[in-house]
XYZ file of C-alpha atoms in Angstrom:
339
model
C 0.000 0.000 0.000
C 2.674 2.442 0.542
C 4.152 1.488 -2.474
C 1.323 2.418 -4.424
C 0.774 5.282 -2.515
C 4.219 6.638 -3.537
C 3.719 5.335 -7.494
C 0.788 7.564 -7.262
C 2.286 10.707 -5.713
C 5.127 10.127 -8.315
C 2.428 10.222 -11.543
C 0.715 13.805 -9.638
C 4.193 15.394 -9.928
C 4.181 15.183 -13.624
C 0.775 15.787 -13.952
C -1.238 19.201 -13.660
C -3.106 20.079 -10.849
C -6.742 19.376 -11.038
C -8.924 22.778 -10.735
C -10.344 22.835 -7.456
C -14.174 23.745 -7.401
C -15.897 26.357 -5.483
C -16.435 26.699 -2.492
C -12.301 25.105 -1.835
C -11.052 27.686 -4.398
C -12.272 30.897 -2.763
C -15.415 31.308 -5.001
C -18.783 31.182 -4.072
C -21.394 28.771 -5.136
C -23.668 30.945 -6.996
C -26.643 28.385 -7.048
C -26.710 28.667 -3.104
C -26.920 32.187 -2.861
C -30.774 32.131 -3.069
C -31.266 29.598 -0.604
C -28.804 31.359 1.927
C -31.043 34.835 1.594
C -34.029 32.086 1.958
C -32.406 30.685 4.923
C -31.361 34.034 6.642
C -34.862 35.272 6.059
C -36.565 32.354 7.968
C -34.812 32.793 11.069
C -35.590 36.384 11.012
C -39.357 35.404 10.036
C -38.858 32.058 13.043
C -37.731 35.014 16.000
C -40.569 37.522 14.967
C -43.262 34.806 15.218
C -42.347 33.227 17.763
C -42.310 36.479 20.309
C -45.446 37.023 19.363
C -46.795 33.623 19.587
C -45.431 33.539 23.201
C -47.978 36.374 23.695
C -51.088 33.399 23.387
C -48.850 30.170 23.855
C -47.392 29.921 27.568
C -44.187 28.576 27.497
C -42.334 28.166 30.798
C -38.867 27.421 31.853
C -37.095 26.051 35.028
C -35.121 28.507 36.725
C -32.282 25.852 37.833
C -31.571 24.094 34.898
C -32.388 23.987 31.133
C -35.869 22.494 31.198
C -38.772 23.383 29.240
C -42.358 23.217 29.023
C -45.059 24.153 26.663
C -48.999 24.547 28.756
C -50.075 26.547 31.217
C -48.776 24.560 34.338
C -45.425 22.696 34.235
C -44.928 18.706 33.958
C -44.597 17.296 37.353
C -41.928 15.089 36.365
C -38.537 14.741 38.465
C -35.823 15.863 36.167
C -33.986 18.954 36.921
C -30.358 18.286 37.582
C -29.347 22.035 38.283
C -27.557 23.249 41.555
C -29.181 22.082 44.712
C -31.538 19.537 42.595
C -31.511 17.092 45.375
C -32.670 19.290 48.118
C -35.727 19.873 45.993
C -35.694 16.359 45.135
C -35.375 16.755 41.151
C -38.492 19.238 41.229
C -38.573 21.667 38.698
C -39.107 26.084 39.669
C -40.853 26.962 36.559
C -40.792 30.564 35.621
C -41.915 32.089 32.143
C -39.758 31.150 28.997
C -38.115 33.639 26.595
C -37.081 33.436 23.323
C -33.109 32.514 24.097
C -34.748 28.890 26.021
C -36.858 28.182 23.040
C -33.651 28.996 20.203
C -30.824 28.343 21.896
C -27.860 30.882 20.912
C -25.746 29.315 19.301
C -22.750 31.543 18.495
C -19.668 31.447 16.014
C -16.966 33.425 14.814
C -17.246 35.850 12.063
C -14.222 35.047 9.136
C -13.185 37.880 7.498
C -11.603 35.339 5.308
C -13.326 31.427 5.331
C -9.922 29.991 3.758
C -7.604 32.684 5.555
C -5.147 31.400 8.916
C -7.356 30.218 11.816
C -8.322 32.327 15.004
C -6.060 32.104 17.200
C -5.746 31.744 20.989
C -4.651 35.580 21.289
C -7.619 37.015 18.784
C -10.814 34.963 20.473
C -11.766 38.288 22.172
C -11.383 41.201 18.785
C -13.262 38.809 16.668
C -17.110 39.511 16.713
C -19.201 35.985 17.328
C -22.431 35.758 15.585
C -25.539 33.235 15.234
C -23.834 30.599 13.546
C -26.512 30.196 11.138
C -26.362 33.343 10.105
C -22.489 33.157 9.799
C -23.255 29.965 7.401
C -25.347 32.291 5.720
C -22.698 35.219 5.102
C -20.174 32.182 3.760
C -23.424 31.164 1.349
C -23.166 34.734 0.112
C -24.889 36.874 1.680
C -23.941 40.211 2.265
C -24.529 42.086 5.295
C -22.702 45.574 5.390
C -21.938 45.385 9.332
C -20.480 42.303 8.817
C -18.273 42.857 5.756
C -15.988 39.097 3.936
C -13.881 38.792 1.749
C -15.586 37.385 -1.595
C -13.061 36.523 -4.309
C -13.852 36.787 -8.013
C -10.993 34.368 -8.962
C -10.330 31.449 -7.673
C -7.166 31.341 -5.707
C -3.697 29.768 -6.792
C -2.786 26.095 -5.052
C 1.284 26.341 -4.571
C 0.992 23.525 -1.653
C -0.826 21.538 0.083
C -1.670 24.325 2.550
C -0.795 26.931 1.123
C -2.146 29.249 -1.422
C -1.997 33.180 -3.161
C -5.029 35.346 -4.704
C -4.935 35.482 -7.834
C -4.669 38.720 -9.548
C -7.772 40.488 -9.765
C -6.276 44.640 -10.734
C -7.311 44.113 -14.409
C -11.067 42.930 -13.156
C -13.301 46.588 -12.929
C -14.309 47.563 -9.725
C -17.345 45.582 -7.851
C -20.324 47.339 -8.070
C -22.540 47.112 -5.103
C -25.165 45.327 -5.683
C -28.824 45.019 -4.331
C -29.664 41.874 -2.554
C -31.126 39.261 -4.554
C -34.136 38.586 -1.781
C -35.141 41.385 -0.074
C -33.793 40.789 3.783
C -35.858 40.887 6.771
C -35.027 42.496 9.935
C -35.699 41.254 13.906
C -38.384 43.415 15.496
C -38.030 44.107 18.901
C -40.176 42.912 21.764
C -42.252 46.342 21.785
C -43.529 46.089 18.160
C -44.678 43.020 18.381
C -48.743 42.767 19.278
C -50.805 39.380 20.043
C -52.757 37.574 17.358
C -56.432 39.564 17.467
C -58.461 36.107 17.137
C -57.838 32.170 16.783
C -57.724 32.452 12.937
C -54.947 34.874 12.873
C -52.728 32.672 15.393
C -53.525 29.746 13.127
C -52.069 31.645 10.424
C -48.960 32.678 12.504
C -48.443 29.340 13.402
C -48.408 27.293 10.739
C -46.361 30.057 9.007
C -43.819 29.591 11.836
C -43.570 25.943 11.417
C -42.976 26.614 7.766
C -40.181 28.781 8.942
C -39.136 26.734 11.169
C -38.354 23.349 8.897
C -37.618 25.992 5.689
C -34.307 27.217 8.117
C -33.680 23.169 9.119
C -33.667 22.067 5.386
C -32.364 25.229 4.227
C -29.361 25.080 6.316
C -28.537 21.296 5.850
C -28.312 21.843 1.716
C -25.589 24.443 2.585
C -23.953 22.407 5.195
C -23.030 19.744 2.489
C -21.024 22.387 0.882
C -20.146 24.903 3.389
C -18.465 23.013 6.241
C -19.403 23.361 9.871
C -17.155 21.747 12.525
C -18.253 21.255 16.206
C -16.152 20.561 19.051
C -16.502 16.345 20.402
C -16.688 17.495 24.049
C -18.766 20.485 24.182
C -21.168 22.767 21.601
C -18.648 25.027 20.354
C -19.359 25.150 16.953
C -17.186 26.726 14.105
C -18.067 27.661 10.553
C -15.369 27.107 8.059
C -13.198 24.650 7.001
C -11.051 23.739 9.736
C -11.735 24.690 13.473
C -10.128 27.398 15.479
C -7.370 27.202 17.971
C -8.982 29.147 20.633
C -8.318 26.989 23.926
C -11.892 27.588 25.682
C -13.134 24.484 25.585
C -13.804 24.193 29.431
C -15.173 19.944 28.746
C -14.238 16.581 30.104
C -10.280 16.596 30.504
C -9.621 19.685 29.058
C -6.668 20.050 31.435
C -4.814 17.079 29.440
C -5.966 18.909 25.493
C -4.708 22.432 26.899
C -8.275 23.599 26.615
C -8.008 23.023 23.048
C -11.649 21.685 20.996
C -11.468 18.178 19.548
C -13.099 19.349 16.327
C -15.330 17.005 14.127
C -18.000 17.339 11.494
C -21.205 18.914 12.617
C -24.817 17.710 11.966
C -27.926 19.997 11.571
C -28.269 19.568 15.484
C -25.678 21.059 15.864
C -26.329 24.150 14.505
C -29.990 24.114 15.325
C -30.742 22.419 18.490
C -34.411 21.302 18.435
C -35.203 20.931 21.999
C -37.263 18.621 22.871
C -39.877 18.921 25.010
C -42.862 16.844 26.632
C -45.744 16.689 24.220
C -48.714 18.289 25.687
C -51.979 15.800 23.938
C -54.741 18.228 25.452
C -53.494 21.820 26.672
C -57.271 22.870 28.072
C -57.293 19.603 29.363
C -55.862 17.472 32.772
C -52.232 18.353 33.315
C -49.723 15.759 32.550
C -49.473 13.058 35.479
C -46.105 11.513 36.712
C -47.427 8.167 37.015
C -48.431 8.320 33.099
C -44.825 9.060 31.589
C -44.582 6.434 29.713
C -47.210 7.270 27.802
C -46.595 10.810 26.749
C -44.195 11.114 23.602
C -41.964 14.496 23.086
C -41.616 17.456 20.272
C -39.050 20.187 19.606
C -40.074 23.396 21.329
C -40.917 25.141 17.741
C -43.673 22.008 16.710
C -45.077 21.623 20.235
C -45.783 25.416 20.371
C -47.306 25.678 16.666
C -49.615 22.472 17.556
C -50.909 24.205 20.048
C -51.193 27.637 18.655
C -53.464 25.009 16.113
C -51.240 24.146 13.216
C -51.058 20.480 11.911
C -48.538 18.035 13.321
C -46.225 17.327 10.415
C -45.664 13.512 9.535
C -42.072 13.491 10.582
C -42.670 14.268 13.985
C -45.597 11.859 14.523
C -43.715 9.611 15.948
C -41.992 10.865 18.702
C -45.094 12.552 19.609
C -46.853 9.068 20.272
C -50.245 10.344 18.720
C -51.283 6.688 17.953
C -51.029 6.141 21.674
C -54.153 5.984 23.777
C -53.176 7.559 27.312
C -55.455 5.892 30.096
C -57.566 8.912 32.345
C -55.391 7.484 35.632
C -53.004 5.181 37.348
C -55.582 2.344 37.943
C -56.313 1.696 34.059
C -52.966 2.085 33.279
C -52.170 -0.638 35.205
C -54.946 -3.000 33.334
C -52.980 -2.324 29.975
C -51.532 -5.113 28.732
């Protein structure tokens, strides 16, 4: 095998170097560029709906640990693992939810330059972190004038392995600003936005938000087979680019032995977009969930479970792990008589 390898790495030396396809040469993939306005635009469209669905939709959150729960009155189940969780024997202190627990922020660091040197440990505080969709977005192409990139209009010049020079681009004219291709939407703040007047207009806003919601998801996985996203192995730090950066804050199991430094890997949409999942609510005017009955009560990301009960339709992917085919019994007794 090494043989071969080095029979092949002799033919390559005579041989000219294959051209290298964007987005690895610099260039960016123009067919994307919709979908990354489309993306950018249904996070913007996800945030705005979603304050003002909280408005109608009570959504509360434990004050001790990351816990969630969509109805009026929280589940009475004994999970919280937060500080001091055993003095109040894994009971949960539910106060109301906010935007940050339902989308959880997920930052990154802004590249001037996606295939420039990588952050290092001296620079993690002067470079600005974003959302790190919306820094997948800005890679994607598009442009957002307080966050200015570098976009090439040549691709760049392989002279190594690792290394590389921009091509010349003085005889090119100058680049003419140009209007976005889809018109880009901007977060409203909590102050403009106003309850739905009647049930129609929250079924509207709902099933537009889950729209929004699985348009970002699918949206942002198409671009994440071309754009790569890396994500540290032992904790969420997540990086958009090609390789991770050397920033030594990764604070996880043994980081004493790594030197703080992140084990990077490839990411998954997850990653990016953490769907937190939360206990799935069958009848919100109805009995509260019981803790005897857990095993018959299936779960939702936040986004679904709040739509379904703002009235929008349960989409067939999530069906499952909702458990709507399951018939919960009315109390302990007739659960027991299930066989």
């Amino acid at each position: 095998m090494r043989r071969a390898a080095r029979e092949r790495l002799k033919k390559r030396k005579d041989q000219p170097r294959k051209p290298v396809s964007p987005p690895k040469n610099g260039l960016v993939v123009k067919s994307l560029i919709p979908l990354a306005y489309n993306v950018f635009n249904a996070r913007i469209t996800l945030i705005n709906n979603l304050k003002t669905l909280l408005k109608v939709v009570p959504v509360l959150a434990c004050g001790w640990c990351g816990e969630i729960h969509v109805g009026p009155v929280g589940h009475p189940f004994k999970s919280c693992k937060g500080p001091n969780s055993s003095m109040r024997k894994g009971h949960h202190e539910w106060t109301n939810a906010t935007i940050e627990d339902i989308l959880p922020p997920v930052e990154a660091y802004h590249l001037f330059d996606r295939l420039g040197k990588r952050i290092s440990h001296d620079e993690r505080f002067s470079i600005p972190r974003i959302p790190a969709v919306v820094e997948l977005c800005i890679q994607a192409g598009v442009e957002i004038p307080d966050l200015p990139t570098k976009r090439r209009r040549k691709p760049i010049i392989r002279i190594g392995k690792k290394e590389f020079v921009d091509a010349d681009e003085s005889e090119l004219p100058d680049p003419i600003p140009e209007a976005p291709i889809i018109p880009m939407l901007t977060e409203l703040p909590d102050s403009q936005t106003l309850a739905p007047s009647d049930d129609e207009e929250k079924l509207l806003l709902a099933e537009e938000t889950l729209q929004a919601w699985e348009k970002m998801r699918h949206g942002s996985k198409k671009l994440m087979r071309v754009y790569p996203v890396r994500v540290c192995g032992y904790c969420p730090e997540v990086h958009v680019g090609p390789t991770g950066h050397k920033a030594q804050n990764c604070g996880e199991h043994k980081h004493q032995q790594r030197n703080g430094q992140h084990g990077w890997q490839s990411a998954v949409l997850d990653d990016l977009i953490p769907p937190r999942y939360v206990w799935h609510v069958p009848n919100a005017d109805g009995r509260p969930l019981q803790r005897e009955l857990i095993s018959f009560y299936g779960k939702a990301p936040v986004v679904v479970e709040i739509c379904v009960q703002a009235g929008a339709n349960v989409p067939e992917q999530y069906k499952p792990t909702m458990r709507l085919d399951v018939g919960i019994p009315l109390d302990v007794r007739e659960a027991e008589m299930v066989v």
